[in-house]
Amino acid sequence: MRAFTFLVNPASGGGAAPDAVVPVARLLREAGATVDVTYSPGPKAMGALVDVAIARGDVVVSVGGDGMLSSLAGSVSVAGGTLAVLPAGRGNDFARMLGLPEDPAAQARLLLEGAVRRVDLISWTLPGGAPRLVAGSVYSGVDARASEIVDGAHWLPKKAQYPYAALRSLATYQPGRFRVSVDGVEHEYSAATVVVANSAYYGKGMKIAPAAVLDDGLLDIVVIEAASKLELMRSLPTVYDGAHVTRPEVTVLTGRRVELRGRGRTPIPVGGDGEPLGALPGLDGPPAVAEVRPGALAVIA
């Protein structure tokens, strides 16, 4: 019988996370499992809790959004534990990629009986900084700006937040100059965004990297080159089914190590799994580096 430590971000999903825990924890306890539930104000406060949970042999359950999950994934990976996911955020894109159920009974059954599989993670490092492990994707440019807008769009219904942020960011974007090196082969683009993806999904169901696989030891790099604002807005619906990759302004590359630099009118923002990750270094300095960590995370799915 598995034991579980639920680590909950109570702010996730506009406060939906605490309610998501109750029926699943009850079903697990009725089945005889040991369940501990701990609340935190955010993902950065969780490292010590992860270490304690793994030391006693618990499965760590992330209850919240993609940012919470990504932060825990790194900690669980480093500590050698097993992660499970109870999606309760606005996007839940990594849970979507894993094919996780939404019904509490099915979620409890998966936690008790589901197989443990190993998936890749992305190691992201800015010059002079420490590596950050990311589960889904790292993105730079207009989509990082959209992520910033989402964080300030709580006044909108949840279903409208991501479409609103995408359209607003496209309406105000300025293309940047990106230098992208994939496994030592350098490319240069005038682009709206560059995405380094482990998972196919981001932005609440946008299939930005449709060929991405979580356990293939590869990263998918999606470059959307500069186009008119109107053209980008018109093409936005195609991102939801992955059809955008057939458009002439979209380039898809694959590799294990990606070096990124960029220059824009202002510093080009970077995000990862819904969390801000700073800005890209300029074209003339040392690059930011994304590397795949094959099989780095054990997860119940």
Short mmCIF file of C-alpha atoms in Angstrom, two decimals:
data_model
loop_
_atom_site.label_atom_id
_atom_site.label_comp_id
_atom_site.label_asym_id
_atom_site.label_seq_id
_atom_site.Cartn_x
_atom_site.Cartn_y
_atom_site.Cartn_z
CA MET A 1 0.00 0.00 0.00
CA ARG A 2 1.43 3.36 -1.02
CA ALA A 3 1.64 6.31 1.37
CA PHE A 4 1.14 9.84 0.11
CA THR A 5 2.17 13.36 0.96
CA PHE A 6 -0.08 15.89 -0.77
CA LEU A 7 1.64 19.24 -1.20
CA VAL A 8 -0.99 21.83 -1.99
CA ASN A 9 -0.69 25.34 -3.38
CA PRO A 10 -3.97 26.82 -2.09
CA ALA A 11 -3.81 29.71 -4.57
CA SER A 12 -3.76 27.44 -7.63
CA GLY A 13 -6.74 27.53 -9.96
CA GLY A 14 -8.18 30.56 -8.22
CA GLY A 15 -8.40 28.61 -4.96
CA ALA A 16 -9.57 25.31 -6.47
CA ALA A 17 -6.68 23.20 -5.16
CA PRO A 18 -7.90 22.65 -1.57
CA ASP A 19 -11.29 21.44 -2.81
CA ALA A 20 -9.60 19.04 -5.24
CA VAL A 21 -7.79 17.29 -2.39
CA VAL A 22 -10.76 16.43 -0.19
CA PRO A 23 -12.53 13.65 -2.17
CA VAL A 24 -9.29 12.02 -3.34
CA ALA A 25 -7.71 12.00 0.13
CA ARG A 26 -10.92 10.53 1.59
CA LEU A 27 -10.99 7.69 -0.96
CA LEU A 28 -7.33 6.90 -0.35
CA ARG A 29 -7.82 6.76 3.42
CA GLU A 30 -10.88 4.54 3.00
CA ALA A 31 -8.68 2.18 0.98
CA GLY A 32 -6.19 2.02 3.87
CA ALA A 33 -3.52 4.38 2.56
CA THR A 34 -1.65 6.84 4.75
CA VAL A 35 -2.28 10.40 3.58
CA ASP A 36 -0.63 13.60 4.78
CA VAL A 37 -1.85 16.96 3.42
CA THR A 38 0.30 20.07 3.71
CA TYR A 39 -0.53 23.55 2.41
CA SER A 40 2.00 26.09 1.22
CA PRO A 41 1.80 29.66 -0.09
CA GLY A 42 3.75 28.70 -3.23
CA PRO A 43 6.03 26.21 -4.99
CA LYS A 44 9.30 27.73 -3.75
CA ALA A 45 8.52 26.79 -0.15
CA MET A 46 8.29 23.06 -0.85
CA GLY A 47 11.89 21.75 -0.99
CA ALA A 48 12.25 20.76 2.66
CA LEU A 49 8.78 19.17 2.67
CA VAL A 50 9.71 17.05 -0.34
CA ASP A 51 12.86 15.79 1.39
CA VAL A 52 10.91 14.79 4.51
CA ALA A 53 8.22 13.01 2.50
CA ILE A 54 10.66 11.03 0.38
CA ALA A 55 12.77 10.10 3.41
CA ARG A 56 9.76 8.30 4.88
CA GLY A 57 8.92 6.61 1.56
CA ASP A 58 5.87 8.64 0.54
CA VAL A 59 4.74 9.41 -2.98
CA VAL A 60 4.75 13.20 -3.34
CA VAL A 61 1.49 14.44 -4.86
CA SER A 62 1.54 17.86 -6.51
CA VAL A 63 -1.80 19.61 -6.06
CA GLY A 64 -1.90 22.81 -8.08
CA GLY A 65 -0.89 24.05 -11.50
CA ASP A 66 1.99 23.50 -13.86
CA GLY A 67 4.31 25.85 -11.99
CA MET A 68 3.79 23.95 -8.76
CA LEU A 69 4.25 20.62 -10.51
CA SER A 70 7.40 21.75 -12.28
CA SER A 71 8.98 23.01 -9.08
CA LEU A 72 8.18 19.77 -7.26
CA ALA A 73 9.34 17.66 -10.20
CA GLY A 74 12.84 19.04 -9.85
CA SER A 75 12.95 18.48 -6.10
CA VAL A 76 11.53 14.96 -6.34
CA SER A 77 13.93 14.08 -9.15
CA VAL A 78 16.98 15.26 -7.21
CA ALA A 79 15.83 13.40 -4.08
CA GLY A 80 15.15 10.17 -6.00
CA GLY A 81 11.46 9.96 -5.12
CA THR A 82 8.21 9.38 -7.00
CA LEU A 83 5.81 12.15 -8.02
CA ALA A 84 2.09 12.02 -8.66
CA VAL A 85 -0.12 14.80 -9.95
CA LEU A 86 -3.55 16.01 -8.88
CA PRO A 87 -4.19 18.79 -11.41
CA ALA A 88 -5.87 21.84 -9.89
CA GLY A 89 -4.42 24.83 -11.72
CA ARG A 90 -5.53 26.97 -14.62
CA GLY A 91 -3.52 25.22 -17.34
CA ASN A 92 -2.80 21.62 -16.19
CA ASP A 93 -0.83 21.01 -19.38
CA PHE A 94 1.60 18.43 -18.00
CA ALA A 95 -1.33 16.45 -16.58
CA ARG A 96 -2.92 16.66 -20.04
CA MET A 97 0.26 15.28 -21.57
CA LEU A 98 0.28 12.41 -19.06
CA GLY A 99 -3.37 11.66 -19.85
CA LEU A 100 -4.46 11.92 -16.22
CA PRO A 101 -8.15 11.55 -15.29
CA GLU A 102 -10.29 14.35 -13.89
CA ASP A 103 -12.78 12.26 -11.89
CA PRO A 104 -11.80 11.94 -8.17
CA ALA A 105 -12.53 8.19 -8.06
CA ALA A 106 -10.34 7.58 -11.10
CA GLN A 107 -7.64 9.81 -9.65
CA ALA A 108 -7.61 7.87 -6.38
CA ARG A 109 -7.50 4.55 -8.23
CA LEU A 110 -4.56 5.74 -10.33
CA LEU A 111 -2.65 6.85 -7.23
CA LEU A 112 -3.19 3.47 -5.59
CA GLU A 113 -2.68 1.19 -8.59
CA GLY A 114 -1.07 3.19 -11.39
CA ALA A 115 2.28 2.23 -12.86
CA VAL A 116 5.39 4.30 -12.22
CA ARG A 117 7.00 5.53 -15.43
CA ARG A 118 10.13 7.55 -15.99
CA VAL A 119 9.93 10.78 -17.98
CA ASP A 120 12.44 13.39 -19.09
CA LEU A 121 12.94 16.85 -17.64
CA ILE A 122 14.52 20.02 -19.03
CA SER A 123 17.52 21.55 -17.29
CA TRP A 124 17.48 25.31 -17.89
CA THR A 125 20.47 27.47 -16.97
CA LEU A 126 21.00 31.20 -17.43
CA PRO A 127 24.61 32.47 -17.55
CA GLY A 128 26.04 32.50 -14.05
CA GLY A 129 22.93 30.88 -12.58
CA ALA A 130 22.06 27.49 -11.14
CA PRO A 131 20.20 24.91 -13.25
CA ARG A 132 16.40 24.92 -12.96
CA LEU A 133 14.53 21.70 -13.77
CA VAL A 134 11.37 22.24 -15.84
CA ALA A 135 8.81 19.57 -16.67
CA GLY A 136 6.91 20.89 -19.69
CA SER A 137 8.56 23.66 -21.69
CA VAL A 138 10.72 26.77 -21.63
CA TYR A 139 9.54 29.58 -23.89
CA SER A 140 10.97 32.97 -24.81
CA GLY A 141 9.30 35.89 -26.55
CA VAL A 142 5.63 36.59 -27.08
CA ASP A 143 4.40 33.52 -25.20
CA ALA A 144 6.42 34.45 -22.12
CA ARG A 145 4.75 37.85 -22.30
CA ALA A 146 1.36 36.09 -22.55
CA SER A 147 2.21 34.14 -19.40
CA GLU A 148 2.88 37.42 -17.59
CA ILE A 149 -0.50 38.74 -18.76
CA VAL A 150 -2.29 35.61 -17.54
CA ASP A 151 -0.92 36.22 -14.06
CA GLY A 152 -2.70 39.57 -14.02
CA ALA A 153 -5.95 38.40 -15.60
CA HIS A 154 -7.66 36.87 -12.57
CA TRP A 155 -10.58 39.25 -13.10
CA LEU A 156 -11.57 37.22 -16.17
CA PRO A 157 -13.33 33.82 -16.12
CA LYS A 158 -10.73 31.03 -16.14
CA LYS A 159 -11.70 29.87 -19.63
CA ALA A 160 -11.07 33.33 -21.05
CA GLN A 161 -7.72 34.07 -19.37
CA TYR A 162 -5.37 32.26 -21.76
CA PRO A 163 -7.08 33.34 -25.03
CA TYR A 164 -7.18 36.93 -23.78
CA ALA A 165 -3.49 36.84 -22.83
CA ALA A 166 -2.50 35.30 -26.17
CA LEU A 167 -4.35 37.92 -28.20
CA ARG A 168 -3.15 40.83 -26.09
CA SER A 169 0.49 39.70 -26.23
CA LEU A 170 0.29 39.25 -30.02
CA ALA A 171 -1.30 42.70 -30.42
CA THR A 172 1.64 44.36 -28.67
CA TYR A 173 4.56 42.13 -29.64
CA GLN A 174 7.78 43.18 -31.30
CA PRO A 175 9.89 40.47 -33.00
CA GLY A 176 13.29 39.65 -31.57
CA ARG A 177 16.52 38.39 -33.05
CA PHE A 178 17.21 34.88 -31.78
CA ARG A 179 20.37 32.83 -32.06
CA VAL A 180 19.52 29.15 -31.52
CA SER A 181 22.15 26.42 -31.40
CA VAL A 182 20.86 22.84 -31.37
CA ASP A 183 23.48 20.15 -30.64
CA GLY A 184 26.16 22.50 -31.93
CA VAL A 185 24.38 23.62 -35.15
CA GLU A 186 23.60 27.33 -35.02
CA HIS A 187 20.57 29.05 -36.55
CA GLU A 188 19.45 32.68 -36.48
CA TYR A 189 15.88 33.93 -36.71
CA SER A 190 13.79 37.05 -36.55
CA ALA A 191 11.00 35.53 -34.51
CA ALA A 192 8.02 36.04 -32.25
CA THR A 193 8.92 33.12 -30.00
CA VAL A 194 11.21 30.14 -29.47
CA VAL A 195 9.89 27.22 -27.41
CA VAL A 196 12.02 24.39 -26.04
CA ALA A 197 9.51 21.64 -25.31
CA ASN A 198 9.53 18.36 -23.45
CA SER A 199 5.71 18.20 -23.45
CA ALA A 200 3.43 18.83 -26.42
CA TYR A 201 1.16 21.23 -24.51
CA TYR A 202 1.35 24.67 -22.97
CA GLY A 203 -0.97 27.64 -22.47
CA LYS A 204 -3.97 25.56 -21.35
CA GLY A 205 -4.19 23.07 -24.18
CA MET A 206 -2.20 24.68 -26.99
CA LYS A 207 -0.41 21.85 -28.79
CA ILE A 208 2.71 23.87 -29.43
CA ALA A 209 5.02 20.87 -30.03
CA PRO A 210 2.74 18.12 -31.38
CA ALA A 211 5.53 15.59 -31.92
CA ALA A 212 6.99 15.94 -28.41
CA VAL A 213 7.31 12.75 -26.34
CA LEU A 214 8.02 12.75 -22.61
CA ASP A 215 10.44 9.84 -22.59
CA ASP A 216 12.35 9.97 -25.90
CA GLY A 217 15.45 11.73 -24.59
CA LEU A 218 14.90 14.64 -26.99
CA LEU A 219 13.71 18.22 -26.87
CA ASP A 220 11.46 19.74 -29.55
CA ILE A 221 12.38 23.30 -30.46
CA VAL A 222 9.58 25.30 -32.08
CA VAL A 223 10.47 28.63 -33.72
CA ILE A 224 7.66 30.91 -34.90
CA GLU A 225 9.29 33.48 -37.12
CA ALA A 226 8.21 37.10 -37.29
CA ALA A 227 4.95 37.77 -39.13
CA SER A 228 2.37 40.53 -39.05
CA LYS A 229 0.32 40.83 -35.89
CA LEU A 230 -2.85 40.11 -37.84
CA GLU A 231 -1.34 36.99 -39.40
CA LEU A 232 -0.24 35.68 -36.02
CA MET A 233 -3.69 36.30 -34.55
CA ARG A 234 -5.35 34.50 -37.46
CA SER A 235 -3.05 31.51 -37.02
CA LEU A 236 -3.60 31.25 -33.24
CA PRO A 237 -6.47 28.69 -33.47
CA THR A 238 -4.19 26.27 -35.35
CA VAL A 239 -1.94 26.00 -32.29
CA TYR A 240 -4.66 24.12 -30.40
CA ASP A 241 -4.51 21.09 -32.72
CA GLY A 242 -0.84 21.40 -33.69
CA ALA A 243 -1.57 22.36 -37.31
CA HIS A 244 0.58 25.49 -36.98
CA VAL A 245 3.74 23.44 -37.56
CA THR A 246 2.83 23.13 -41.26
CA ARG A 247 2.90 26.92 -41.70
CA PRO A 248 5.92 28.38 -43.54
CA GLU A 249 6.89 30.67 -40.65
CA VAL A 250 7.20 27.74 -38.21
CA THR A 251 10.39 25.69 -37.87
CA VAL A 252 10.64 22.58 -35.67
CA LEU A 253 14.03 21.20 -34.62
CA THR A 254 14.97 18.37 -32.27
CA GLY A 255 18.03 17.85 -30.12
CA ARG A 256 19.45 17.26 -26.67
CA ARG A 257 21.20 20.55 -25.95
CA VAL A 258 19.93 23.99 -26.94
CA GLU A 259 21.81 27.26 -26.54
CA LEU A 260 19.72 30.44 -26.75
CA ARG A 261 20.50 34.12 -27.08
CA GLY A 262 18.22 36.95 -28.09
CA ARG A 263 17.96 40.67 -28.65
CA GLY A 264 14.82 42.81 -28.81
CA ARG A 265 13.78 46.39 -28.21
CA THR A 266 13.53 45.34 -24.58
CA PRO A 267 15.01 42.22 -22.93
CA ILE A 268 13.26 39.09 -24.23
CA PRO A 269 11.34 37.45 -21.38
CA VAL A 270 11.56 33.73 -20.63
CA GLY A 271 9.05 31.52 -18.87
CA GLY A 272 8.77 27.88 -17.95
CA ASP A 273 5.58 26.02 -17.03
CA GLY A 274 3.79 29.24 -16.17
CA GLU A 275 6.60 30.69 -14.06
CA PRO A 276 8.89 33.63 -15.02
CA LEU A 277 12.51 32.59 -15.63
CA GLY A 278 14.14 35.95 -16.31
CA ALA A 279 15.29 37.16 -19.72
CA LEU A 280 17.43 35.79 -22.53
CA PRO A 281 21.09 36.86 -22.61
CA GLY A 282 22.10 39.11 -25.48
CA LEU A 283 23.51 37.93 -28.79
CA ASP A 284 27.14 38.62 -27.88
CA GLY A 285 27.35 37.06 -24.45
CA PRO A 286 27.30 33.49 -23.14
CA PRO A 287 24.04 31.67 -23.92
CA ALA A 288 21.25 30.29 -21.83
CA VAL A 289 21.29 26.50 -22.04
CA ALA A 290 18.46 23.97 -22.12
CA GLU A 291 19.43 20.30 -21.87
CA VAL A 292 17.31 17.19 -21.67
CA ARG A 293 17.62 15.03 -18.56
CA PRO A 294 16.51 11.62 -19.87
CA GLY A 295 14.35 9.60 -17.47
CA ALA A 296 15.02 12.04 -14.65
CA LEU A 297 11.60 11.80 -13.00
CA ALA A 298 9.58 8.86 -11.72
CA VAL A 299 5.87 9.66 -11.99
CA ILE A 300 2.64 7.72 -11.51
CA ALA A 301 0.68 7.84 -14.75
#
